[in-house]
mmCIF file of C-alpha atoms in Angstrom:
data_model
loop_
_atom_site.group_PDB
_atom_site.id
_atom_site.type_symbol
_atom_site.label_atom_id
_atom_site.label_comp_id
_atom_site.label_asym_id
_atom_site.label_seq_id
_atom_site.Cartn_x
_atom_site.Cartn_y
_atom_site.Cartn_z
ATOM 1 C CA UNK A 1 8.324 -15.988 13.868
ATOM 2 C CA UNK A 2 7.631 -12.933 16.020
ATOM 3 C CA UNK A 3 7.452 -9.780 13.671
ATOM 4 C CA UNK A 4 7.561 -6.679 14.780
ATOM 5 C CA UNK A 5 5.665 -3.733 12.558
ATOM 6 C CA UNK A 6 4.429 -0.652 12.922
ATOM 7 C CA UNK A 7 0.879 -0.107 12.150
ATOM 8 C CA UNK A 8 1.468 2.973 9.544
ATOM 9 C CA UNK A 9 -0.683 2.015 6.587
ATOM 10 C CA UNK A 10 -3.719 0.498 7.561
ATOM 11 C CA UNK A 11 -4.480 -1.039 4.323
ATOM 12 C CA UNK A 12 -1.260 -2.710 4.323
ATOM 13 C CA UNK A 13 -1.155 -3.853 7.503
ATOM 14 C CA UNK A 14 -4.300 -5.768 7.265
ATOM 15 C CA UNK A 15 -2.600 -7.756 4.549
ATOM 16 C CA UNK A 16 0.749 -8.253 6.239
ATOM 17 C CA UNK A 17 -0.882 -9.298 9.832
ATOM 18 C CA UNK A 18 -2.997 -11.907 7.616
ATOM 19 C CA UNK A 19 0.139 -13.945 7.110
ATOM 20 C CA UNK A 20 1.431 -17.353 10.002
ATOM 21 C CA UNK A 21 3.278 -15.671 12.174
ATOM 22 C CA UNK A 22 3.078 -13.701 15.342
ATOM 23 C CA UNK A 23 2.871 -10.190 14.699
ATOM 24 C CA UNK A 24 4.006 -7.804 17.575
ATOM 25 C CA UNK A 25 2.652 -4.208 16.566
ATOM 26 C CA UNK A 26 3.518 -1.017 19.253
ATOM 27 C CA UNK A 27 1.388 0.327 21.476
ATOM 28 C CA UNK A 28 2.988 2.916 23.739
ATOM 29 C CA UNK A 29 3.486 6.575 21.810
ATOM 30 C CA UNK A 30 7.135 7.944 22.905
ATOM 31 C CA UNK A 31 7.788 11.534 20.703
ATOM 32 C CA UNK A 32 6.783 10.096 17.482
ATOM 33 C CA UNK A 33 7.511 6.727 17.467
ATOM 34 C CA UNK A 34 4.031 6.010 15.990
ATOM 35 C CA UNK A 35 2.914 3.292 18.394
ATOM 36 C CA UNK A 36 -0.334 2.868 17.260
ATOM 37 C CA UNK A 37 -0.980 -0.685 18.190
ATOM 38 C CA UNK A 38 -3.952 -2.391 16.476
ATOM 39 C CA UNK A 39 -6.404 0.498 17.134
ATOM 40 C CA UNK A 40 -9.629 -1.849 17.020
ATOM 41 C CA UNK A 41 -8.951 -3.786 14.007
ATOM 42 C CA UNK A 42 -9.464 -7.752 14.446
ATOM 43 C CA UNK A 43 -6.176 -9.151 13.595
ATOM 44 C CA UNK A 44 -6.252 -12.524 15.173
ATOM 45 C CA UNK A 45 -2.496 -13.055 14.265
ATOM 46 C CA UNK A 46 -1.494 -9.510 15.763
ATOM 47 C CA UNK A 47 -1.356 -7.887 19.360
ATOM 48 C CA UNK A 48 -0.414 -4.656 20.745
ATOM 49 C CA UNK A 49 3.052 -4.916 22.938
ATOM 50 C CA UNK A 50 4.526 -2.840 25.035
ATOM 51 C CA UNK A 51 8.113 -1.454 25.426
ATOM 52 C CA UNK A 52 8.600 -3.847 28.497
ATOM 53 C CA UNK A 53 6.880 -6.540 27.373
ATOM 54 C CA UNK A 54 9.632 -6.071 23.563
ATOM 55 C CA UNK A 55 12.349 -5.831 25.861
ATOM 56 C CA UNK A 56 11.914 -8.529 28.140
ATOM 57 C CA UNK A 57 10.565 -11.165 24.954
ATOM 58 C CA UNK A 58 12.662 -10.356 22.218
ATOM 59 C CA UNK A 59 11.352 -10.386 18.334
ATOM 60 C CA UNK A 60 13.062 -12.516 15.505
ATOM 61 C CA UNK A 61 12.281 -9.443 12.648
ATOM 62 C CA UNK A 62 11.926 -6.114 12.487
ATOM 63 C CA UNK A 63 9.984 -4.517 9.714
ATOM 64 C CA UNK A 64 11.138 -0.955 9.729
ATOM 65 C CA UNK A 65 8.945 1.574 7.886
ATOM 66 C CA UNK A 66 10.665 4.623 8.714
ATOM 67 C CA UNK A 67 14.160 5.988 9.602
ATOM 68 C CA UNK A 68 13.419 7.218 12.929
ATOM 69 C CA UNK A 69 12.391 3.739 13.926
ATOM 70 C CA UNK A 70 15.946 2.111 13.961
ATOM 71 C CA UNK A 71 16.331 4.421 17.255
ATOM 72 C CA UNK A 72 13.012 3.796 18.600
ATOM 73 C CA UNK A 73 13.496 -0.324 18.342
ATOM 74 C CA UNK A 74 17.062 0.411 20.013
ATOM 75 C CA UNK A 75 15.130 2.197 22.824
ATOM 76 C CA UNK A 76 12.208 -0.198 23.103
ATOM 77 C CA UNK A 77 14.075 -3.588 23.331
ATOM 78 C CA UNK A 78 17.512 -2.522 23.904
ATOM 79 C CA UNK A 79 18.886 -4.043 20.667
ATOM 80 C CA UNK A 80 19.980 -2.401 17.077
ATOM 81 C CA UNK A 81 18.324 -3.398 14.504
ATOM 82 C CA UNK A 82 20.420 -4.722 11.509
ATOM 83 C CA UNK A 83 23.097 -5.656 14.623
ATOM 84 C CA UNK A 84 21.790 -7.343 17.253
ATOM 85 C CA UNK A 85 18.355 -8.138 15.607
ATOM 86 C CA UNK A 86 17.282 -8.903 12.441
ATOM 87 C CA UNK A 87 16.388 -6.076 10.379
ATOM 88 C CA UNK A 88 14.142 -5.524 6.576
ATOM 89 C CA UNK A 89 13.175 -1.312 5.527
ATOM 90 C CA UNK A 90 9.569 -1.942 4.206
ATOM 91 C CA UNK A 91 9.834 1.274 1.228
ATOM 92 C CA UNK A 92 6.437 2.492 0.253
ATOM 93 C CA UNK A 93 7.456 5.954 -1.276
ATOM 94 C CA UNK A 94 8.728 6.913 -4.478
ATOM 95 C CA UNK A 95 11.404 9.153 -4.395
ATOM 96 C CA UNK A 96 11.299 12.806 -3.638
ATOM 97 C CA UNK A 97 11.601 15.361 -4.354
ATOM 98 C CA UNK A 98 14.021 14.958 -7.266
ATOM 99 C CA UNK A 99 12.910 11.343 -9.249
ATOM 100 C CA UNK A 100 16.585 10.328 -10.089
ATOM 101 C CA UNK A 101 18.655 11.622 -7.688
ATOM 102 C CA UNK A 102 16.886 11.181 -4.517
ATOM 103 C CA UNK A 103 19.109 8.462 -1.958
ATOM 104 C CA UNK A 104 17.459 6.394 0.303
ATOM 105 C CA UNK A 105 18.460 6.635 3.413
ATOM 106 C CA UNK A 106 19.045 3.207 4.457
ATOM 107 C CA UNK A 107 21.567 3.389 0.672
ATOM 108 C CA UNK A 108 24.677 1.552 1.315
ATOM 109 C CA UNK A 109 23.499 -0.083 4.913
ATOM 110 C CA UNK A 110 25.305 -3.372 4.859
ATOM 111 C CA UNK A 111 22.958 -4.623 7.683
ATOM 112 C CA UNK A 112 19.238 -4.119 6.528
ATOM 113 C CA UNK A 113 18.106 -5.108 3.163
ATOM 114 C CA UNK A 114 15.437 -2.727 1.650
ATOM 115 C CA UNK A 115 11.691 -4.290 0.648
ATOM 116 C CA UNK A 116 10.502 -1.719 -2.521
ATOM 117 C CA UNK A 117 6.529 -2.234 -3.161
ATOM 118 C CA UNK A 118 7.175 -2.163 -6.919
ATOM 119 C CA UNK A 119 9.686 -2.645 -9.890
ATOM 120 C CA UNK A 120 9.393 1.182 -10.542
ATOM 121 C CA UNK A 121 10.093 2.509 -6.651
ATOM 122 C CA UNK A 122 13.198 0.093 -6.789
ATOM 123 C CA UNK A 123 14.333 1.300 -10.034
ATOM 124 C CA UNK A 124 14.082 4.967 -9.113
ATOM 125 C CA UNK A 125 15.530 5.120 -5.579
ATOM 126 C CA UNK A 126 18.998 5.193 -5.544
ATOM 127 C CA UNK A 127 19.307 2.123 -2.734
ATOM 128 C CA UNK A 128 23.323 2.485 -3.273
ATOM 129 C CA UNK A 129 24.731 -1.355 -2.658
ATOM 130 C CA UNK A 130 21.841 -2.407 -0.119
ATOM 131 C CA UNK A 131 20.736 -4.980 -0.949
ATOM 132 C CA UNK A 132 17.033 -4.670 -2.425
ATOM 133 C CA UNK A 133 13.847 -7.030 -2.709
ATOM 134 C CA UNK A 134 10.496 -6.385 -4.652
ATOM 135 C CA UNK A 135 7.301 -7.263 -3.235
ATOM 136 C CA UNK A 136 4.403 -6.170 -4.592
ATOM 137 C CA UNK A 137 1.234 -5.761 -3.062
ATOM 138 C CA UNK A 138 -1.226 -8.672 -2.635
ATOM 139 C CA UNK A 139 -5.085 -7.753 -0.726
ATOM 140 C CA UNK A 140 -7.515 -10.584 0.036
ATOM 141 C CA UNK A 141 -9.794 -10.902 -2.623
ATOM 142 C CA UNK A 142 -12.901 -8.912 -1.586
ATOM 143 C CA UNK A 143 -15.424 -10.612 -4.100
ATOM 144 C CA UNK A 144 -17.203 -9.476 -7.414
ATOM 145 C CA UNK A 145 -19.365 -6.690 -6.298
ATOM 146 C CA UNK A 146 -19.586 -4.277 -9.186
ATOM 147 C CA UNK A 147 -22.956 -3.091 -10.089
ATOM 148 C CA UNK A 148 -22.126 0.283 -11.433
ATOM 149 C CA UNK A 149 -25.712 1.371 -10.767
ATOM 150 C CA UNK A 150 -24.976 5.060 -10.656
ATOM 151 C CA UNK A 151 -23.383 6.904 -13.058
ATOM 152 C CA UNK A 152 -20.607 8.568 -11.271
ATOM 153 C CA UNK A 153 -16.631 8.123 -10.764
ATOM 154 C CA UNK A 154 -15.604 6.720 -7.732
ATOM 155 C CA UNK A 155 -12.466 7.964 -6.882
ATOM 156 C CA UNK A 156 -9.753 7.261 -2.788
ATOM 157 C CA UNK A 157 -7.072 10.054 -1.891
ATOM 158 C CA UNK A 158 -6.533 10.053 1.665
ATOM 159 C CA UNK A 159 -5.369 13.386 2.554
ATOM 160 C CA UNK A 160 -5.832 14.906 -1.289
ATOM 161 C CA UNK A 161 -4.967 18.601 -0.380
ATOM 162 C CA UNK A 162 -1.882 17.505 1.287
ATOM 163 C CA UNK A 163 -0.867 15.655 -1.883
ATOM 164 C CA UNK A 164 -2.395 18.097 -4.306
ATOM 165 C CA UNK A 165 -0.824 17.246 -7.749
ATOM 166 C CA UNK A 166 1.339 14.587 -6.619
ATOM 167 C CA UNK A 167 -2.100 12.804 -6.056
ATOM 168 C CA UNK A 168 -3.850 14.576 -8.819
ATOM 169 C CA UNK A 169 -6.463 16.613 -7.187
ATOM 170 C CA UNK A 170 -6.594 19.090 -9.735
ATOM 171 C CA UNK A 171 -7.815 17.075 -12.554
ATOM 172 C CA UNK A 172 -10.768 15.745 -10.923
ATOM 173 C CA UNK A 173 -12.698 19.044 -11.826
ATOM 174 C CA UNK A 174 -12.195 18.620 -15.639
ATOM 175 C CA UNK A 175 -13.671 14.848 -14.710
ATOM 176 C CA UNK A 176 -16.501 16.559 -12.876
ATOM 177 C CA UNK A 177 -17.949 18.004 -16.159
ATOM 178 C CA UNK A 178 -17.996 14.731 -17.362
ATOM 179 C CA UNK A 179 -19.982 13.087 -14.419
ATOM 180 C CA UNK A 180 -19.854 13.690 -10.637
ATOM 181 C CA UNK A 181 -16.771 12.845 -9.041
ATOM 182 C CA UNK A 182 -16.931 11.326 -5.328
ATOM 183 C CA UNK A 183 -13.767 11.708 -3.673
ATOM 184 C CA UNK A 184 -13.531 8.781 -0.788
ATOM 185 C CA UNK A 185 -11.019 9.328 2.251
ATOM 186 C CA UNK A 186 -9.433 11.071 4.762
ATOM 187 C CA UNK A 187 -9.715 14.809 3.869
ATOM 188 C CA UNK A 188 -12.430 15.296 1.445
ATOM 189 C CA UNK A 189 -14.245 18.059 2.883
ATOM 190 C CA UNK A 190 -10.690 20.238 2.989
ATOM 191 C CA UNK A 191 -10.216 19.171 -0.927
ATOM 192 C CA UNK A 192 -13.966 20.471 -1.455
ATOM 193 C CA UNK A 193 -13.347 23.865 0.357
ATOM 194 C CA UNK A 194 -9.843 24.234 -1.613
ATOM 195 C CA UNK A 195 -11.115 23.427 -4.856
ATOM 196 C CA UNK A 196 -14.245 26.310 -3.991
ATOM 197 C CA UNK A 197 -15.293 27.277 -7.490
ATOM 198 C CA UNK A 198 -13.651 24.794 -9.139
ATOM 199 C CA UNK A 199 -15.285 21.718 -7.362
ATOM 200 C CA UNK A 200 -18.037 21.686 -9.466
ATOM 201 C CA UNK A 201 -19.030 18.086 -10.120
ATOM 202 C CA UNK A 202 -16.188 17.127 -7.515
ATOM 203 C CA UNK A 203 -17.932 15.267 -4.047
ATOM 204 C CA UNK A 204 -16.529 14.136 -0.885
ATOM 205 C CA UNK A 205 -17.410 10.678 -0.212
ATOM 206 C CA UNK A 206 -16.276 10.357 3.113
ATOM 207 C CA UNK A 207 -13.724 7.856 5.221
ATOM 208 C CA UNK A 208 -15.587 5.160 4.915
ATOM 209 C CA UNK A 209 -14.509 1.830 6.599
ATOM 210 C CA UNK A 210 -13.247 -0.461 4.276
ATOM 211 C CA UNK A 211 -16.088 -3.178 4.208
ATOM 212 C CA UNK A 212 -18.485 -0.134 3.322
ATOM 213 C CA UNK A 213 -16.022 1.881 1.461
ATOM 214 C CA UNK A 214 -15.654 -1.795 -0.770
ATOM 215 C CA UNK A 215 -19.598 -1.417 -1.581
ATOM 216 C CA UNK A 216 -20.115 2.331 -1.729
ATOM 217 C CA UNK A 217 -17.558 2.206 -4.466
ATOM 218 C CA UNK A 218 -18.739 -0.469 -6.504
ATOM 219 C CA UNK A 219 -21.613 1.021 -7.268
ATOM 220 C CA UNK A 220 -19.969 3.634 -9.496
ATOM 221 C CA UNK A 221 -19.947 3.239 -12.813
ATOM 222 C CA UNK A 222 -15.781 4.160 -12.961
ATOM 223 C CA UNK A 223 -12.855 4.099 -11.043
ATOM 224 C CA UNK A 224 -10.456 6.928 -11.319
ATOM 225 C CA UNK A 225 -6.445 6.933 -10.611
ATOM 226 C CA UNK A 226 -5.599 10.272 -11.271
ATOM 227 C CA UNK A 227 -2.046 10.323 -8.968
ATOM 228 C CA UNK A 228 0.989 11.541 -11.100
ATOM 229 C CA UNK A 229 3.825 10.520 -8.468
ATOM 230 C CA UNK A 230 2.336 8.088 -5.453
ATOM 231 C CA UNK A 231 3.197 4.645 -5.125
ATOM 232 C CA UNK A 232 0.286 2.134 -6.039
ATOM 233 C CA UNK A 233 -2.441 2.419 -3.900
ATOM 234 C CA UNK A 234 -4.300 -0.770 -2.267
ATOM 235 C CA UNK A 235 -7.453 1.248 -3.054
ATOM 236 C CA UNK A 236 -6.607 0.783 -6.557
ATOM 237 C CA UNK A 237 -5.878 -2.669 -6.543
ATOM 238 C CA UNK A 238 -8.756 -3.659 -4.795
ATOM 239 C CA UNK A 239 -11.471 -1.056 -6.982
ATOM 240 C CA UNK A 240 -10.017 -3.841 -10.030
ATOM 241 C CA UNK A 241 -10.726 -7.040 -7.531
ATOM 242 C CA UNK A 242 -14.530 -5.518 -7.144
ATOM 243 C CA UNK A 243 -14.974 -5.710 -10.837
ATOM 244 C CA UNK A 244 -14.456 -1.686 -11.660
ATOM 245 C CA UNK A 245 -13.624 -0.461 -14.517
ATOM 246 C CA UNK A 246 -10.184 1.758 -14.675
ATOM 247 C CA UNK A 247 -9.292 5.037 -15.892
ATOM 248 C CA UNK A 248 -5.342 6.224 -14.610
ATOM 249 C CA UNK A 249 -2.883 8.534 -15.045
ATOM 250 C CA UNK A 250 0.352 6.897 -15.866
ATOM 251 C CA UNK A 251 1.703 7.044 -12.847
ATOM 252 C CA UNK A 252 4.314 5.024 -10.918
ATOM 253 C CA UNK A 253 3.386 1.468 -10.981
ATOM 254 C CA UNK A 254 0.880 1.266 -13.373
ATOM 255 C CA UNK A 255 2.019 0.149 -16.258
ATOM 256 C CA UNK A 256 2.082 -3.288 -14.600
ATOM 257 C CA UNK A 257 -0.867 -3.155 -12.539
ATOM 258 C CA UNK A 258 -3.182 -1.832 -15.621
ATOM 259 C CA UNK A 259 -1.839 -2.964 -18.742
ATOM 260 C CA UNK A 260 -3.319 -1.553 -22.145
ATOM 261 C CA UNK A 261 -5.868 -4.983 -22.406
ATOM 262 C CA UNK A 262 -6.817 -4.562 -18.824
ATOM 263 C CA UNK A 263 -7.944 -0.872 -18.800
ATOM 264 C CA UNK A 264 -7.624 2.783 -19.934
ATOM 265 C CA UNK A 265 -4.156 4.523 -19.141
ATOM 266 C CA UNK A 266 -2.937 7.462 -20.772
ATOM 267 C CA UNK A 267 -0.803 10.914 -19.970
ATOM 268 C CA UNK A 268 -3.641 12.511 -22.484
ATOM 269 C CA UNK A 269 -6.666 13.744 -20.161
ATOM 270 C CA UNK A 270 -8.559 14.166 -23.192
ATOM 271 C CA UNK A 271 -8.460 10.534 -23.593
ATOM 272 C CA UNK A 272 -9.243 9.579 -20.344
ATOM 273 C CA UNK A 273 -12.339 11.644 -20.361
ATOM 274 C CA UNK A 274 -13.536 10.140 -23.238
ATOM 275 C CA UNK A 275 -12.977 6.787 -21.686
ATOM 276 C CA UNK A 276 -14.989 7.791 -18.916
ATOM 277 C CA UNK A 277 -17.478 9.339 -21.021
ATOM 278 C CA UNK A 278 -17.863 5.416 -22.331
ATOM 279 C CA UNK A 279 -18.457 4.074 -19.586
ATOM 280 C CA UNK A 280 -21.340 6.402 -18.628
ATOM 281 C CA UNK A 281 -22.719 6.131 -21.693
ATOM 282 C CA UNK A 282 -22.251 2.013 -21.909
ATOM 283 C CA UNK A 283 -22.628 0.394 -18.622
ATOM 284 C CA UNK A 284 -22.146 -2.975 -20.395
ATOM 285 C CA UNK A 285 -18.915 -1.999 -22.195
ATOM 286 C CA UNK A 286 -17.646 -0.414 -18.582
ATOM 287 C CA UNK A 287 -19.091 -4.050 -17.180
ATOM 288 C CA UNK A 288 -16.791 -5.964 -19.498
ATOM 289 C CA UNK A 289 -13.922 -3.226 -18.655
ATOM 290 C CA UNK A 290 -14.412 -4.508 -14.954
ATOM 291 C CA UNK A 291 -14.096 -8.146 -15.466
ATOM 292 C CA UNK A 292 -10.819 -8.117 -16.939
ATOM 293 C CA UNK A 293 -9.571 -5.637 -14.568
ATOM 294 C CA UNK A 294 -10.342 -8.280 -11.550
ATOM 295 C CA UNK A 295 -8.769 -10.954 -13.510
ATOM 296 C CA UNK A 296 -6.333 -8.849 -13.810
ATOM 297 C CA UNK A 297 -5.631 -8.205 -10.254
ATOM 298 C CA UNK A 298 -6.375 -11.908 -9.161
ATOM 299 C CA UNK A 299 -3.731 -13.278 -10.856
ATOM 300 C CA UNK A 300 -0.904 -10.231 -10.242
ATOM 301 C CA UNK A 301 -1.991 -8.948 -6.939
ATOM 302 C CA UNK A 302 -3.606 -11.685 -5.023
ATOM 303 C CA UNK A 303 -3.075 -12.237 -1.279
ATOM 304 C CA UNK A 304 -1.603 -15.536 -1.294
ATOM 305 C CA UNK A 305 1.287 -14.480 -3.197
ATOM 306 C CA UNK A 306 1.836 -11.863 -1.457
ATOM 307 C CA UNK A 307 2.466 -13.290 1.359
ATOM 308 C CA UNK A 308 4.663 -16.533 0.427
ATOM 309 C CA UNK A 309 6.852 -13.440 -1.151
ATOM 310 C CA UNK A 310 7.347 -11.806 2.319
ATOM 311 C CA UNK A 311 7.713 -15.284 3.909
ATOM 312 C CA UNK A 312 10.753 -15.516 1.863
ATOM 313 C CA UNK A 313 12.430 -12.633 2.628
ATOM 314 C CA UNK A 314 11.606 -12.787 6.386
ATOM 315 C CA UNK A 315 12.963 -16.583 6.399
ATOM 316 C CA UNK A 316 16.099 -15.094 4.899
ATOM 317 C CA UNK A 317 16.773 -12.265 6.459
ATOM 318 C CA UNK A 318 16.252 -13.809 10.036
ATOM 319 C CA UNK A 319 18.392 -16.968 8.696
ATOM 320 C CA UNK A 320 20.837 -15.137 7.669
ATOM 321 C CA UNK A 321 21.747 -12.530 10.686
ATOM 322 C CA UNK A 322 24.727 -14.567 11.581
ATOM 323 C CA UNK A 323 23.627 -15.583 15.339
ATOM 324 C CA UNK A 324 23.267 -19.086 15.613
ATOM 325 C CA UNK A 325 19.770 -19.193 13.117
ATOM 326 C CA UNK A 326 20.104 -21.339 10.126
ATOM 327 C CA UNK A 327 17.494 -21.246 7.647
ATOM 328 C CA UNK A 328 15.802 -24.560 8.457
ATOM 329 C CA UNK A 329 15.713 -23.521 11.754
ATOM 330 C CA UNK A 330 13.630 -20.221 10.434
ATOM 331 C CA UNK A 331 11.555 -22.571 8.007
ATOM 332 C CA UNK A 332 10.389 -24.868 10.946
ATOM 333 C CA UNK A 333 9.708 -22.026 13.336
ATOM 334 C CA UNK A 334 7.138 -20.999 10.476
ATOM 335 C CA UNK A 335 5.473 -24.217 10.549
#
């Protein structure tokens, strides 16, 4: 099939262009429709388009990421999404700013289904009668590398002082007495110079790209999740597929991604710094830590899976838009 999707998250994006289709990603930038195209990656399955090009070969999906793109797909290709073209809302948010209460804004659409990335964003949106899938997040597996030769915490916020608490920035000081903290993403410097006294122990390890970032990082002793209210990060999933050891604040998702045999997870910080004091002080204990946390992630959050799940939905959601598709017609077009 030919999927449209908007490069927003690069992380994800470089698992959903991995799949057997055609993926059609925006190029042209109209207000803030986002049109970021591939920006140098090397998808082989994906290509920048342009408006003309959309309007004149239409798409059989569109993966909608944000609100504001229903309008801009209208504009592009001169069809509605949900109406005159197939239409899935790819979720990636928990709810804000109130937990319970907060409505979706695709709630009640009779026309485009809503994808949550876990059990926990579907549960605490309030989707209305839309109809809802879960799909959780699958990365290609990128190999046992842990060494955790030095004897710090690795730790990825992208944009931590934007976040602040919601990502947990201001724990990572009480961390940095423990051991030093390196901070890896977009907007480390800023979180340094915020911090100011406080930083102590607390690094910026730069925005790495993610072949580099992958080895920089296993070469600390610990990973750190410290994010009170963020979805599940790909960085996290993939520190557990290198081998690293984990240390997280119970946040939104993790309860299945690190269950109490795979690593340490707990609401107490004195705990957790005492788990990371164990690791420091036993690399082969945080070694051991590591391996189930990759077998973890393997089995749960492993690439393949991931994307049979969205073949699924995108089979059935084009299949079932009511123009003349029928599903085996979907399932041989994926052939």
């Amino acid at each position: 099939m030919r999927v449209l999707f908007w490069h927003l998250h690069t992380s994800y994006t470089n698992a959903f262009v991995a799949g057997r289709h055609e993926y059609l990603l925006p190029v042209d930038t109209a207000g803030d429709a986002g049109c970021r195209g591939l920006e140098g990656h090397d998808w082989p399955r994906a290509r920048g388009a342009s408006w003309r090009e959309l309007r004149g070969d239409p798409v059989d999906v569109v993966v909608l990421q944000r609100p504001g793109e229903i309008d801009v797909v209208h504009e592009m290709t001169g069809r509605r999404p949900g109406r005159d073209i197939p239409a899935v809302y790819l979720e990636h948010s928990v709810p804000g700013p109130d937990a319970c209460r907060s409505i979706h804004p695709l709630a009640d659409s009779p026309d485009i289904p809503i994808v949550h990335v876990s059990d926990f964003n579907r549960l605490y949106w309030d989707s209305g009668r839309a109809r809802t899938f879960v799909i959780h997040p699958g990365i290609p597996d990128p190999g046992l590398q842990y060494t955790g030769e030095l004897d710090r915490i690795g730790v990825v916020i992208n944009d931590p002082v934007v976040h602040g608490r919601a990502a947990g920035t201001d724990l990572l000081p009480r961390f940095g007495r423990i051991a030093a903290v390196d901070v890896f993403g977009r907007g480390g410097n800023e979180l340094i110079r915020s911090l100011a006294a406080d930083a102590g122990g607390v690094h910026a390890g730069g925005d790495l790209p993610p072949a580099r970032l992958a080895t920089e990082l296993a070469r600390h002793r610990v990973y750190l999740h410290p994010s009170r209210w963020t979805s599940l990060g790909f960085a996290l999933l993939e520190a557990m597929q290198l081998g690293m050891p984990i240390v997280a604040v119970p946040g939104p998702g993790i309860a299945r991604a690190v269950p109490t045999d795979v690593g340490v997870v707990s609401a107490d910080v004195d705990v957790l710094c005492h788990a990371v004091a164990d690791c420091m002080e036993d690399p082969e204990l945080a070694r051991e830590m590591g391996a189930r946390a990759r077998r973890h992630a393997l089995v749960h959050y492993g690439h393949e899976r991931f994307l049979r799940d969205w073949d699924d939905v995108l089979v059935e959601v084009a299949a079932g838009d009511g123009r003349e598709r029928s599903l085996a017609t979907a399932e041989r077009r994926l052939s």
